[in-house]
Amino acid sequence: MSTLRSTIDFLLNDWLDATSLNQRERFADHSRETFDAVLDTCERIAREKFAPFNRTVDAQEPHFDGEKVILPQCTYDARLAYAESGMLCAAQDYELGGMQLPYVVEAAANGFFACASVSINTSMLTSANANAILVAGSPLQRLVFAVNEFNGRWAGTMALSEPQAGSSLSDISTRAEADGEGFESDPLGPRYRLRGNKMWISAGEHELTENIAHLVLAKIPDEHGKLVPGVKSISLFIVPKKLVNEEGELTGERNDVALAGLNHKLGWRGTTNTLLNFGEGKYPVRGKAGAIGYLVGQPGEGLKNMFHMMNEARIAIGMAATMLGLAGYYASLEYAKTRTQGRPVGQGGKDASQAPVAIIEHADVKRMLLAQKAYGEGALALNLYCAKLVDEGRTASAEQADRAKLLLEVLTPIAKSWPSEWCLEANSLAIQVHGGYGYTRDFPVEQYWRDNRLNMIHEGTHGIQAADLLGRKVRMLGGAGLKLLAETVNATIQKAMAQESLSAYANQLARALAEVGATTKAAWANENPEEALANAVPYMQAFGHMVLAWMWLDVACGVLEKDTALSDLQNAGRMNATRYFFHYELPKIGAWLRVVKERDLTCAQMPLDAF
Amino acid sequence: MSTLRSTIDFLLNDWLDATSLNQRERFADHSRETFDAVLDTCERIAREKFAPFNRTVDAQEPHFDGEKVILPQCTYDARLAYAESGMLCAAQDYELGGMQLPYVVEAAANGFFACASVSINTSMLTSANANAILVAGSPLQRLVFAVNEFNGRWAGTMALSEPQAGSSLSDISTRAEADGEGFESDPLGPRYRLRGNKMWISAGEHELTENIAHLVLAKIPDEHGKLVPGVKSISLFIVPKKLVNEEGELTGERNDVALAGLNHKLGWRGTTNTLLNFGEGKYPVRGKAGAIGYLVGQPGEGLKNMFHMMNEARIAIGMAATMLGLAGYYASLEYAKTRTQGRPVGQGGKDASQAPVAIIEHADVKRMLLAQKAYGEGALALNLYCAKLVDEGRTASAEQADRAKLLLEVLTPIAKSWPSEWCLEANSLAIQVHGGYGYTRDFPVEQYWRDNRLNMIHEGTHGIQAADLLGRKVRMLGGAGLKLLAETVNATIQKAMAQESLSAYANQLARALAEVGATTKAAWANENPEEALANAVPYMQAFGHMVLAWMWLDVACGVLEKDTALSDLQNAGRMNATRYFFHYELPKIGAWLRVVKERDLTCAQMPLDAF
């Protein structure tokens, strides 16, 4: 029976050959042994400090006592164990206290935590924040903020959205005004006063760490004191909850950042989600309202600087969705093996005098389990593949690195959206396998389903991902990204053609790839974005299924290369999941592509009052 | 803009011509006016006593204080208003205090309550219980139990499942033994002592009514004291919570029925769900452990007697799922019209200097709304169509009645399963339209989604419905049911062929119907249920989409017959929903049918240890 560890081991080592990265200078100290040691540690901490408390953080939702946000003790313990493991800066340079781990190994290792309890750990945000400061910040900002986040002393947030501006960041109205004379010469960076409301800020307030460094998008007004519409007027600021000096010590002053409310969510309740008021005067600084913020990078480059790590952030969401999918798969597999009920359908009908069988014996239960396996393990393959592209983009030779980056651009919307949609479906199947028990809070699967529903929303909704894919990614550089993807898929098709048991699937994938290509052209045939993008989501669904079929075919090739006898049951399982995907899933793309190809405007032209 | 009332009015009157039933003797006193009066009343009570408290019953989950089950006050108020409206026995004979309302009108009127708060009202169970007693009980059982349930004094439950026997009722182990000498001559019915545990009993314990009459499935042991395996040894018993005399008065004695626990559920929290212990001796009766139960009908006919009203019960679940789907549709439609964000995609790109538009202007939001409309209103059409078949089966001429019953048998699995699956998807889209706000408990849509997840599970899971459809319904009487369905669908196709704007859809539906027919044959080609039923669920999904396409085409014909100018925007909306269904949904059946046709055993033959 496959486990998360055995699946990660196979994908990372047998399939992606992650240790080959160790030939590069940056990773030269690493080996299969060091990778395994990291995985061992994370698996253990996840088992001991995360998994037992997943229901606790759901039931004991964060609340505000008027002064502090109260979280259960297990959250402190889990965070501490995580920070102490060094995973907060696993991929960072040695000189920053990191271990120069490849990103693909870091991503895989973090998977154990997400599988154990997706919402208890908010360190992903801290890492993302610190990474953005590393890329765009000044040397002192790196030293004071990034380093203190990587070492676990402080936490970080990403404060982008506002109540009126979620998907549409061009409309943010948080204002940043120069903080008096000499604002430009603050050693921590040009000093501004920020005023505005930020919404959906995960981990925006808590007592888990000594301090919180908010990374805030805001607009510096023009010479008339007005905020310029659009994204090009957006700048990025570090706004610490408590003010610090250039040694990274707390000065003892509270910054003017106030919790305006906690969001009460459907799931993902281990993570506080907040509405923050910046600069409303609740905590005046030096006698004045306005939150002190330090400009990061150049004015007007806020979005670019914040989105530097966007691909990784989206892969991380894809991984979270994937891990929830797998968590449900493992739970329902366990249940199906132990729960007895009913008898197999046979030629002679059901014989009630026979003892009931484990429900995993029923074909429909097997179908629901195999679908979960195909969704979850397939999504994991895709996300690890993308994570490895991140490493390639950073450490491969220039030409190879450019190819990796380009391919990653095209695949990122799928790496984020596909697991969000299909591993949610997997969680629904996990409930269904449990029957009525799955609908109760005595079993974990209903929580996985609730937690997973967030992933189609945050870090760019499904609609945003689809518009990015069809509106930008497959068109950029004259379609070079799509062409590169097609070449890469074709390489797998060629490999698979040589395998008798896979050649039919290779042909099926070739047809799907051609169909996606033709549909892309048809969508843009008259270069009208209104028509082309009217069905961007069905396009992305079809594109995603084609990509996942490619992943499974490539995994199947990997299995056959390693073990042609298929003596290993786990490998037999992978071959069956491939078969499942080609028989049950890939044929779905026709219906999705049809409306895209025809530039169907049934929805787009629906009169508003006809709803 | 359509509302639930306007949609029901259209479907009931313009489409189904419900008033034509009034030509029959049973309904002779009724008219469009009396139907409207019932709808008015239900709409008002739902608005005043149900809708405002939907979140209350979710947040204030039932709990047991050791003696009583505590429910919020609004549950008492809602129940009282419902009982006083006469809806508990709306469809019953005048002599039972009913109003002889057609079932289709009763079902439509009950829709308002489900849309307002699906779980606050448990009267459906009471009606189902009383109806079963009406059909199978003795005259005194009807008078004492059914009448006191219809008039609202007592509540009723259906106690079928046990912890080890949910889908597989043949395995129940609750035992019913004759209660001493003279047990057969109790005026309330042959008197037994029941011992066993019942699981998933909705409304199994509460203080809403003076008494609760449980309808319990149990087995009478054979002459060796053994329980005979299988369903044919199951009998049906009335087990009152408090004992009553033949006048229907409480005797003051508690029966030996004890609450063993409340289930804590994902949703549907307004309804208590219980584990009940029968006869464990907590409340001994006349000094002895064992719950007193009165046999209903003949021994061994328990399932038949309990399942008399199965079609209606399953339509009621379909209606509940439908109403949740529509509730989410209306909520997200309202949100999309008022929430502003972003700008339309245009030839010139997005111009941030323009004011943001209402999000309903975005094509992808329209797509999500139109999908919800097509799912919800389509499901409502199907359920009302089936409800009218119930009336036809009871009151039409013999030949017509037989046809209606046969057609209903084939359609019932779809009426139950299709809304459960697709109106749940609608609720997910309603969350998505809301973005992050939809993930919070400040908006109602996340609750609709949670509540709706139950419907694929209770009253026969998706897997059970699918096995019933492909294993029994399309095969019974030599395929007569399927043939009748095909004839009925063909009648719509012929009507639609005559309409220029619908003829392409008529052809598309004809092909889908033929494909479903051919696939049914192919599934059973070698008469092997293991092969035929391995993909029963995908078969049901395709079958359901074909049925819904038929519904929409028939509705579209209804629109054109009434209003060829389509001047009414609501009718334009219906035509667009039809278009949506044929463009976006019906093409999905190919992928589902493929595995059925090929009797694909990828899932069925998956080795257990390969998962």
Short mmCIF file of C-alpha atoms in Angstrom, two decimals, chain B residues 213-569:
data_model
loop_
_atom_site.label_atom_id
_atom_site.label_comp_id
_atom_site.label_asym_id
_atom_site.label_seq_id
_atom_site.Cartn_x
_atom_site.Cartn_y
_atom_site.Cartn_z
CA ALA B 213 -43.45 7.58 17.03
CA HIS B 214 -40.45 5.67 15.74
CA LEU B 215 -40.99 3.37 12.76
CA VAL B 216 -38.41 0.69 13.35
CA LEU B 217 -37.13 -2.14 11.18
CA ALA B 218 -36.35 -5.25 13.20
CA LYS B 219 -36.21 -9.01 12.80
CA ILE B 220 -38.42 -11.51 14.55
CA PRO B 221 -36.21 -14.50 15.42
CA ASP B 222 -37.00 -17.90 13.94
CA GLU B 223 -38.05 -20.88 16.01
CA HIS B 224 -34.42 -21.44 17.09
CA GLY B 225 -34.17 -17.89 18.32
CA LYS B 226 -31.95 -16.90 15.41
CA LEU B 227 -32.19 -13.92 13.12
CA VAL B 228 -32.51 -15.04 9.52
CA PRO B 229 -30.10 -13.27 7.17
CA GLY B 230 -31.51 -11.19 4.36
CA VAL B 231 -34.23 -8.63 3.91
CA LYS B 232 -37.17 -11.01 3.87
CA SER B 233 -37.04 -11.51 7.62
CA ILE B 234 -37.39 -7.81 8.34
CA SER B 235 -40.59 -6.52 9.92
CA LEU B 236 -41.84 -3.04 10.67
CA PHE B 237 -42.82 -1.76 14.11
CA ILE B 238 -44.21 1.38 15.64
CA VAL B 239 -42.20 2.14 18.76
CA PRO B 240 -43.49 5.23 20.57
CA LYS B 241 -41.08 7.15 22.76
CA LYS B 242 -43.82 7.41 25.36
CA LEU B 243 -46.43 4.70 25.62
CA VAL B 244 -49.96 5.53 24.55
CA ASN B 245 -53.36 3.95 24.90
CA GLU B 246 -55.86 3.20 22.18
CA GLU B 247 -57.40 6.63 22.58
CA GLY B 248 -54.09 8.17 21.62
CA GLU B 249 -53.45 9.43 25.16
CA LEU B 250 -50.08 9.15 26.86
CA THR B 251 -50.20 6.51 29.57
CA GLY B 252 -47.47 8.26 31.53
CA GLU B 253 -44.95 5.47 30.92
CA ARG B 254 -41.68 6.04 29.09
CA ASN B 255 -40.84 3.35 26.54
CA ASP B 256 -37.40 1.74 26.64
CA VAL B 257 -35.87 3.94 23.92
CA ALA B 258 -32.78 5.85 24.97
CA LEU B 259 -30.66 8.42 23.24
CA ALA B 260 -27.16 6.97 22.94
CA GLY B 261 -25.63 9.96 21.23
CA LEU B 262 -26.03 12.88 18.90
CA ASN B 263 -24.07 12.92 15.68
CA HIS B 264 -22.05 16.07 15.11
CA LYS B 265 -22.38 16.82 11.48
CA LEU B 266 -20.78 18.84 8.72
CA GLY B 267 -24.09 20.54 8.04
CA TRP B 268 -27.86 20.08 8.17
CA ARG B 269 -27.45 20.93 11.84
CA GLY B 270 -30.98 22.12 12.50
CA THR B 271 -32.02 18.48 12.47
CA THR B 272 -30.92 16.32 15.36
CA ASN B 273 -29.32 13.11 14.18
CA THR B 274 -29.19 10.37 16.72
CA LEU B 275 -27.98 6.99 17.77
CA LEU B 276 -30.87 5.33 19.63
CA ASN B 277 -30.72 2.31 21.88
CA PHE B 278 -33.88 0.27 21.85
CA GLY B 279 -34.56 -1.99 24.80
CA GLU B 280 -31.26 -1.72 26.63
CA GLY B 281 -33.15 -1.39 29.92
CA LYS B 282 -32.57 2.27 30.65
CA TYR B 283 -36.31 2.80 30.85
CA PRO B 284 -37.75 -0.61 31.77
CA VAL B 285 -41.41 -1.07 30.87
CA ARG B 286 -43.45 -3.00 33.36
CA GLY B 287 -40.28 -4.00 35.10
CA LYS B 288 -38.60 -5.39 32.01
CA ALA B 289 -35.98 -4.22 29.53
CA GLY B 290 -37.12 -4.13 25.91
CA ALA B 291 -38.85 -1.40 23.95
CA ILE B 292 -42.51 -2.00 23.26
CA GLY B 293 -43.23 -2.05 19.54
CA TYR B 294 -46.38 -2.76 17.56
CA LEU B 295 -46.09 -4.75 14.37
CA VAL B 296 -47.22 -2.86 11.28
CA GLY B 297 -48.54 -5.07 8.49
CA GLN B 298 -47.34 -8.63 8.14
CA PRO B 299 -44.12 -10.07 9.57
CA GLY B 300 -41.38 -10.12 6.93
CA GLU B 301 -42.91 -7.28 4.96
CA GLY B 302 -41.06 -4.57 6.80
CA LEU B 303 -38.96 -3.28 3.95
CA LYS B 304 -41.86 -3.28 1.53
CA ASN B 305 -44.00 -1.39 4.02
CA MET B 306 -41.29 1.09 4.89
CA PHE B 307 -40.41 1.67 1.26
CA HIS B 308 -43.96 2.29 0.11
CA MET B 309 -43.28 5.98 0.04
CA MET B 310 -39.70 5.58 -1.17
CA ASN B 311 -40.26 7.41 -4.44
CA GLU B 312 -41.69 10.39 -2.60
CA ALA B 313 -38.93 10.29 -0.01
CA ARG B 314 -36.34 10.37 -2.75
CA ILE B 315 -38.10 13.16 -4.59
CA ALA B 316 -38.08 15.05 -1.29
CA ILE B 317 -34.31 14.67 -1.07
CA GLY B 318 -33.99 15.77 -4.66
CA MET B 319 -36.12 18.80 -3.82
CA ALA B 320 -34.01 19.61 -0.77
CA ALA B 321 -30.84 19.48 -2.85
CA THR B 322 -32.50 21.56 -5.54
CA MET B 323 -33.65 24.20 -3.09
CA LEU B 324 -30.19 24.49 -1.59
CA GLY B 325 -28.87 24.90 -5.12
CA LEU B 326 -31.37 27.65 -5.82
CA ALA B 327 -30.75 29.32 -2.46
CA GLY B 328 -27.07 29.60 -3.39
CA TYR B 329 -27.99 30.83 -6.85
CA TYR B 330 -30.16 33.62 -5.51
CA ALA B 331 -27.55 34.62 -2.93
CA SER B 332 -24.69 34.73 -5.42
CA LEU B 333 -26.82 36.48 -8.03
CA GLU B 334 -27.63 39.19 -5.50
CA TYR B 335 -23.96 39.43 -4.54
CA ALA B 336 -22.80 39.59 -8.16
CA LYS B 337 -25.18 42.44 -8.90
CA THR B 338 -24.05 44.57 -5.99
CA ARG B 339 -20.37 43.77 -5.57
CA THR B 340 -18.16 45.88 -7.80
CA GLN B 341 -14.69 44.86 -8.85
CA GLY B 342 -12.55 44.90 -11.97
CA ARG B 343 -13.41 45.99 -15.48
CA PRO B 344 -14.71 44.07 -18.49
CA VAL B 345 -12.16 42.48 -20.77
CA GLY B 346 -12.14 44.61 -23.87
CA GLN B 347 -10.17 45.05 -27.04
CA GLY B 348 -8.15 47.74 -25.34
CA GLY B 349 -7.43 45.81 -22.19
CA LYS B 350 -8.54 46.85 -18.76
CA ASP B 351 -8.61 50.55 -18.07
CA ALA B 352 -8.07 51.12 -14.36
CA SER B 353 -9.19 54.73 -14.62
CA GLN B 354 -12.72 53.54 -15.29
CA ALA B 355 -14.92 52.78 -12.30
CA PRO B 356 -15.11 49.10 -11.43
CA VAL B 357 -18.20 47.27 -12.65
CA ALA B 358 -20.57 44.94 -10.85
CA ILE B 359 -18.93 41.53 -11.05
CA ILE B 360 -21.97 40.12 -12.85
CA GLU B 361 -20.55 41.93 -15.89
CA HIS B 362 -17.64 39.48 -16.06
CA ALA B 363 -18.15 36.57 -18.44
CA ASP B 364 -16.82 34.01 -15.99
CA VAL B 365 -19.16 35.20 -13.25
CA LYS B 366 -22.04 34.97 -15.71
CA ARG B 367 -20.94 31.45 -16.56
CA MET B 368 -20.99 30.48 -12.90
CA LEU B 369 -24.43 32.02 -12.45
CA LEU B 370 -25.91 30.49 -15.59
CA ALA B 371 -24.58 27.08 -14.59
CA GLN B 372 -26.29 27.45 -11.20
CA LYS B 373 -29.51 28.49 -12.88
CA ALA B 374 -29.37 25.56 -15.28
CA TYR B 375 -28.65 23.11 -12.46
CA GLY B 376 -31.15 24.49 -9.97
CA GLU B 377 -34.10 25.31 -12.19
CA GLY B 378 -33.51 22.17 -14.25
CA ALA B 379 -33.51 20.04 -11.12
CA LEU B 380 -36.69 21.76 -9.97
CA ALA B 381 -38.34 21.00 -13.30
CA LEU B 382 -37.38 17.33 -12.97
CA ASN B 383 -38.57 17.02 -9.40
CA LEU B 384 -41.90 18.68 -10.10
CA TYR B 385 -42.30 16.53 -13.18
CA CYS B 386 -41.75 13.45 -11.02
CA ALA B 387 -44.08 14.78 -8.33
CA LYS B 388 -46.77 15.13 -10.94
CA LEU B 389 -46.17 11.51 -11.97
CA VAL B 390 -46.98 10.58 -8.37
CA ASP B 391 -50.34 12.28 -8.78
CA GLU B 392 -50.90 10.64 -12.14
CA GLY B 393 -50.08 7.27 -10.66
CA ARG B 394 -52.74 7.78 -8.03
CA THR B 395 -55.51 9.51 -9.87
CA ALA B 396 -55.22 9.02 -13.61
CA SER B 397 -57.05 6.33 -15.54
CA ALA B 398 -55.67 2.85 -14.96
CA GLU B 399 -53.54 2.68 -18.09
CA GLN B 400 -52.21 6.21 -17.72
CA ALA B 401 -51.55 5.60 -14.05
CA ASP B 402 -49.52 2.50 -14.80
CA ARG B 403 -47.44 4.40 -17.32
CA ALA B 404 -46.86 7.20 -14.83
CA LYS B 405 -45.76 4.75 -12.14
CA LEU B 406 -43.42 2.97 -14.49
CA LEU B 407 -41.85 6.20 -15.69
CA LEU B 408 -41.50 7.36 -12.11
CA GLU B 409 -39.65 4.17 -11.20
CA VAL B 410 -37.02 4.89 -13.84
CA LEU B 411 -36.73 8.58 -13.05
CA THR B 412 -36.60 8.40 -9.26
CA PRO B 413 -32.87 7.57 -8.98
CA ILE B 414 -32.17 10.62 -11.16
CA ALA B 415 -34.59 12.87 -9.29
CA LYS B 416 -32.67 12.02 -6.12
CA SER B 417 -29.07 11.77 -7.34
CA TRP B 418 -28.83 14.47 -9.97
CA PRO B 419 -29.73 17.45 -7.78
CA SER B 420 -27.60 15.99 -4.98
CA GLU B 421 -24.56 16.10 -7.21
CA TRP B 422 -25.13 19.14 -9.40
CA CYS B 423 -26.84 21.47 -6.98
CA LEU B 424 -23.90 20.80 -4.68
CA GLU B 425 -21.69 21.90 -7.55
CA ALA B 426 -23.96 24.92 -7.89
CA ASN B 427 -23.31 25.75 -4.24
CA SER B 428 -19.58 25.52 -4.83
CA LEU B 429 -19.96 27.97 -7.71
CA ALA B 430 -21.99 30.25 -5.44
CA ILE B 431 -19.03 30.32 -3.05
CA GLN B 432 -16.69 31.01 -5.95
CA VAL B 433 -18.77 33.97 -7.13
CA HIS B 434 -18.37 35.45 -3.66
CA GLY B 435 -14.59 35.01 -3.67
CA GLY B 436 -13.05 35.17 -0.19
CA TYR B 437 -16.30 36.40 1.29
CA GLY B 438 -17.97 33.17 0.23
CA TYR B 439 -15.49 31.26 2.36
CA THR B 440 -16.62 33.12 5.48
CA ARG B 441 -19.60 32.45 7.67
CA ASP B 442 -20.73 36.05 7.14
CA PHE B 443 -22.41 34.89 3.92
CA PRO B 444 -24.87 32.04 3.62
CA VAL B 445 -23.35 30.13 0.73
CA GLU B 446 -20.80 28.06 2.63
CA GLN B 447 -23.62 26.65 4.76
CA TYR B 448 -25.68 25.73 1.72
CA TRP B 449 -22.67 23.82 0.40
CA ARG B 450 -22.18 22.00 3.69
CA ASP B 451 -25.87 21.24 4.08
CA ASN B 452 -26.11 19.95 0.52
CA ARG B 453 -23.26 17.49 0.92
CA LEU B 454 -25.60 15.21 2.85
CA ASN B 455 -27.90 14.59 -0.09
CA MET B 456 -25.59 12.22 -1.97
CA ILE B 457 -25.49 10.11 1.18
CA HIS B 458 -28.87 9.78 2.86
CA GLU B 459 -31.95 7.95 1.50
CA GLY B 460 -29.66 5.71 -0.53
CA THR B 461 -26.17 6.82 -1.50
CA HIS B 462 -25.13 7.75 -5.02
CA GLY B 463 -23.76 4.22 -5.43
CA ILE B 464 -27.05 2.69 -4.31
CA GLN B 465 -29.06 4.90 -6.68
CA ALA B 466 -26.77 3.98 -9.56
CA ALA B 467 -27.02 0.26 -8.88
CA ASP B 468 -30.80 0.65 -8.65
CA LEU B 469 -30.91 2.47 -11.99
CA LEU B 470 -28.61 0.29 -14.06
CA GLY B 471 -29.13 -2.94 -12.14
CA ARG B 472 -32.89 -2.81 -11.81
CA LYS B 473 -34.85 0.11 -13.19
CA VAL B 474 -33.72 0.08 -16.82
CA ARG B 475 -33.98 -3.71 -16.91
CA MET B 476 -37.28 -4.36 -15.17
CA LEU B 477 -40.18 -5.75 -17.17
CA GLY B 478 -37.85 -6.48 -20.04
CA GLY B 479 -36.75 -2.88 -20.28
CA ALA B 480 -40.30 -1.49 -20.41
CA GLY B 481 -39.40 1.45 -18.17
CA LEU B 482 -36.48 2.51 -20.32
CA LYS B 483 -38.61 2.12 -23.44
CA LEU B 484 -41.34 4.28 -21.94
CA LEU B 485 -38.80 6.92 -20.98
CA ALA B 486 -37.44 6.88 -24.54
CA GLU B 487 -40.94 7.35 -25.95
CA THR B 488 -41.59 10.22 -23.59
CA VAL B 489 -38.29 11.91 -24.39
CA ASN B 490 -39.02 11.37 -28.08
CA ALA B 491 -42.31 13.18 -27.76
CA THR B 492 -40.39 16.23 -26.56
CA ILE B 493 -37.88 15.81 -29.37
CA GLN B 494 -40.69 15.81 -31.90
CA LYS B 495 -42.20 18.96 -30.40
CA ALA B 496 -38.80 20.67 -30.40
CA MET B 497 -38.06 19.64 -33.99
CA ALA B 498 -40.90 21.88 -35.04
CA GLN B 499 -39.22 24.89 -33.45
CA GLU B 500 -36.46 26.33 -35.57
CA SER B 501 -34.49 27.58 -32.58
CA LEU B 502 -34.61 24.16 -30.90
CA SER B 503 -34.24 21.65 -33.69
CA ALA B 504 -30.48 21.36 -33.31
CA TYR B 505 -30.95 20.60 -29.63
CA ALA B 506 -33.67 18.10 -30.46
CA ASN B 507 -31.18 16.28 -32.66
CA GLN B 508 -28.52 16.47 -30.00
CA LEU B 509 -30.89 15.00 -27.43
CA ALA B 510 -31.94 12.26 -29.83
CA ARG B 511 -28.32 11.25 -30.22
CA ALA B 512 -27.78 11.33 -26.46
CA LEU B 513 -30.85 9.17 -25.90
CA ALA B 514 -29.67 6.68 -28.49
CA GLU B 515 -26.25 6.61 -26.90
CA VAL B 516 -27.67 5.93 -23.45
CA GLY B 517 -29.81 3.16 -24.91
CA ALA B 518 -26.89 1.54 -26.75
CA THR B 519 -24.72 1.84 -23.66
CA THR B 520 -27.35 0.15 -21.52
CA LYS B 521 -27.33 -2.79 -23.93
CA ALA B 522 -23.55 -2.88 -24.09
CA ALA B 523 -23.24 -2.85 -20.30
CA TRP B 524 -25.41 -5.95 -20.06
CA ALA B 525 -24.17 -7.59 -23.26
CA ASN B 526 -22.96 -10.67 -21.46
CA GLU B 527 -25.43 -10.51 -18.61
CA ASN B 528 -22.69 -10.26 -16.03
CA PRO B 529 -23.62 -7.87 -13.21
CA GLU B 530 -20.01 -7.57 -12.07
CA GLU B 531 -19.09 -6.10 -15.44
CA ALA B 532 -22.32 -4.25 -16.07
CA LEU B 533 -22.41 -2.50 -12.70
CA ALA B 534 -18.70 -1.74 -12.35
CA ASN B 535 -19.36 1.73 -13.73
CA ALA B 536 -22.91 2.25 -12.56
CA VAL B 537 -22.19 5.74 -11.22
CA PRO B 538 -20.77 7.17 -14.47
CA TYR B 539 -23.78 5.58 -16.20
CA MET B 540 -26.13 7.37 -13.82
CA GLN B 541 -24.28 10.64 -14.34
CA ALA B 542 -24.71 10.38 -18.12
CA PHE B 543 -28.30 9.19 -17.79
CA GLY B 544 -28.99 12.14 -15.50
CA HIS B 545 -27.51 14.69 -17.87
CA MET B 546 -29.59 13.23 -20.71
CA VAL B 547 -32.72 13.49 -18.56
CA LEU B 548 -31.94 17.06 -17.59
CA ALA B 549 -31.32 18.00 -21.22
CA TRP B 550 -34.74 16.56 -21.95
CA MET B 551 -36.25 18.62 -19.11
CA TRP B 552 -34.69 21.82 -20.41
CA LEU B 553 -35.76 21.11 -23.96
CA ASP B 554 -39.29 20.50 -22.78
CA VAL B 555 -39.22 23.66 -20.69
CA ALA B 556 -37.96 25.57 -23.74
CA CYS B 557 -40.85 24.17 -25.78
CA GLY B 558 -43.15 25.36 -23.00
CA VAL B 559 -41.64 28.83 -23.19
CA LEU B 560 -42.06 29.03 -26.96
CA GLU B 561 -45.62 27.78 -26.78
CA LYS B 562 -46.50 30.47 -24.28
CA ASP B 563 -44.44 33.36 -25.52
CA THR B 564 -42.99 33.13 -28.98
CA ALA B 565 -41.81 36.73 -28.86
CA LEU B 566 -39.68 36.01 -25.81
CA SER B 567 -40.53 39.49 -24.64
CA ASP B 568 -40.33 38.27 -21.08
CA LEU B 569 -36.76 38.37 -19.79
#
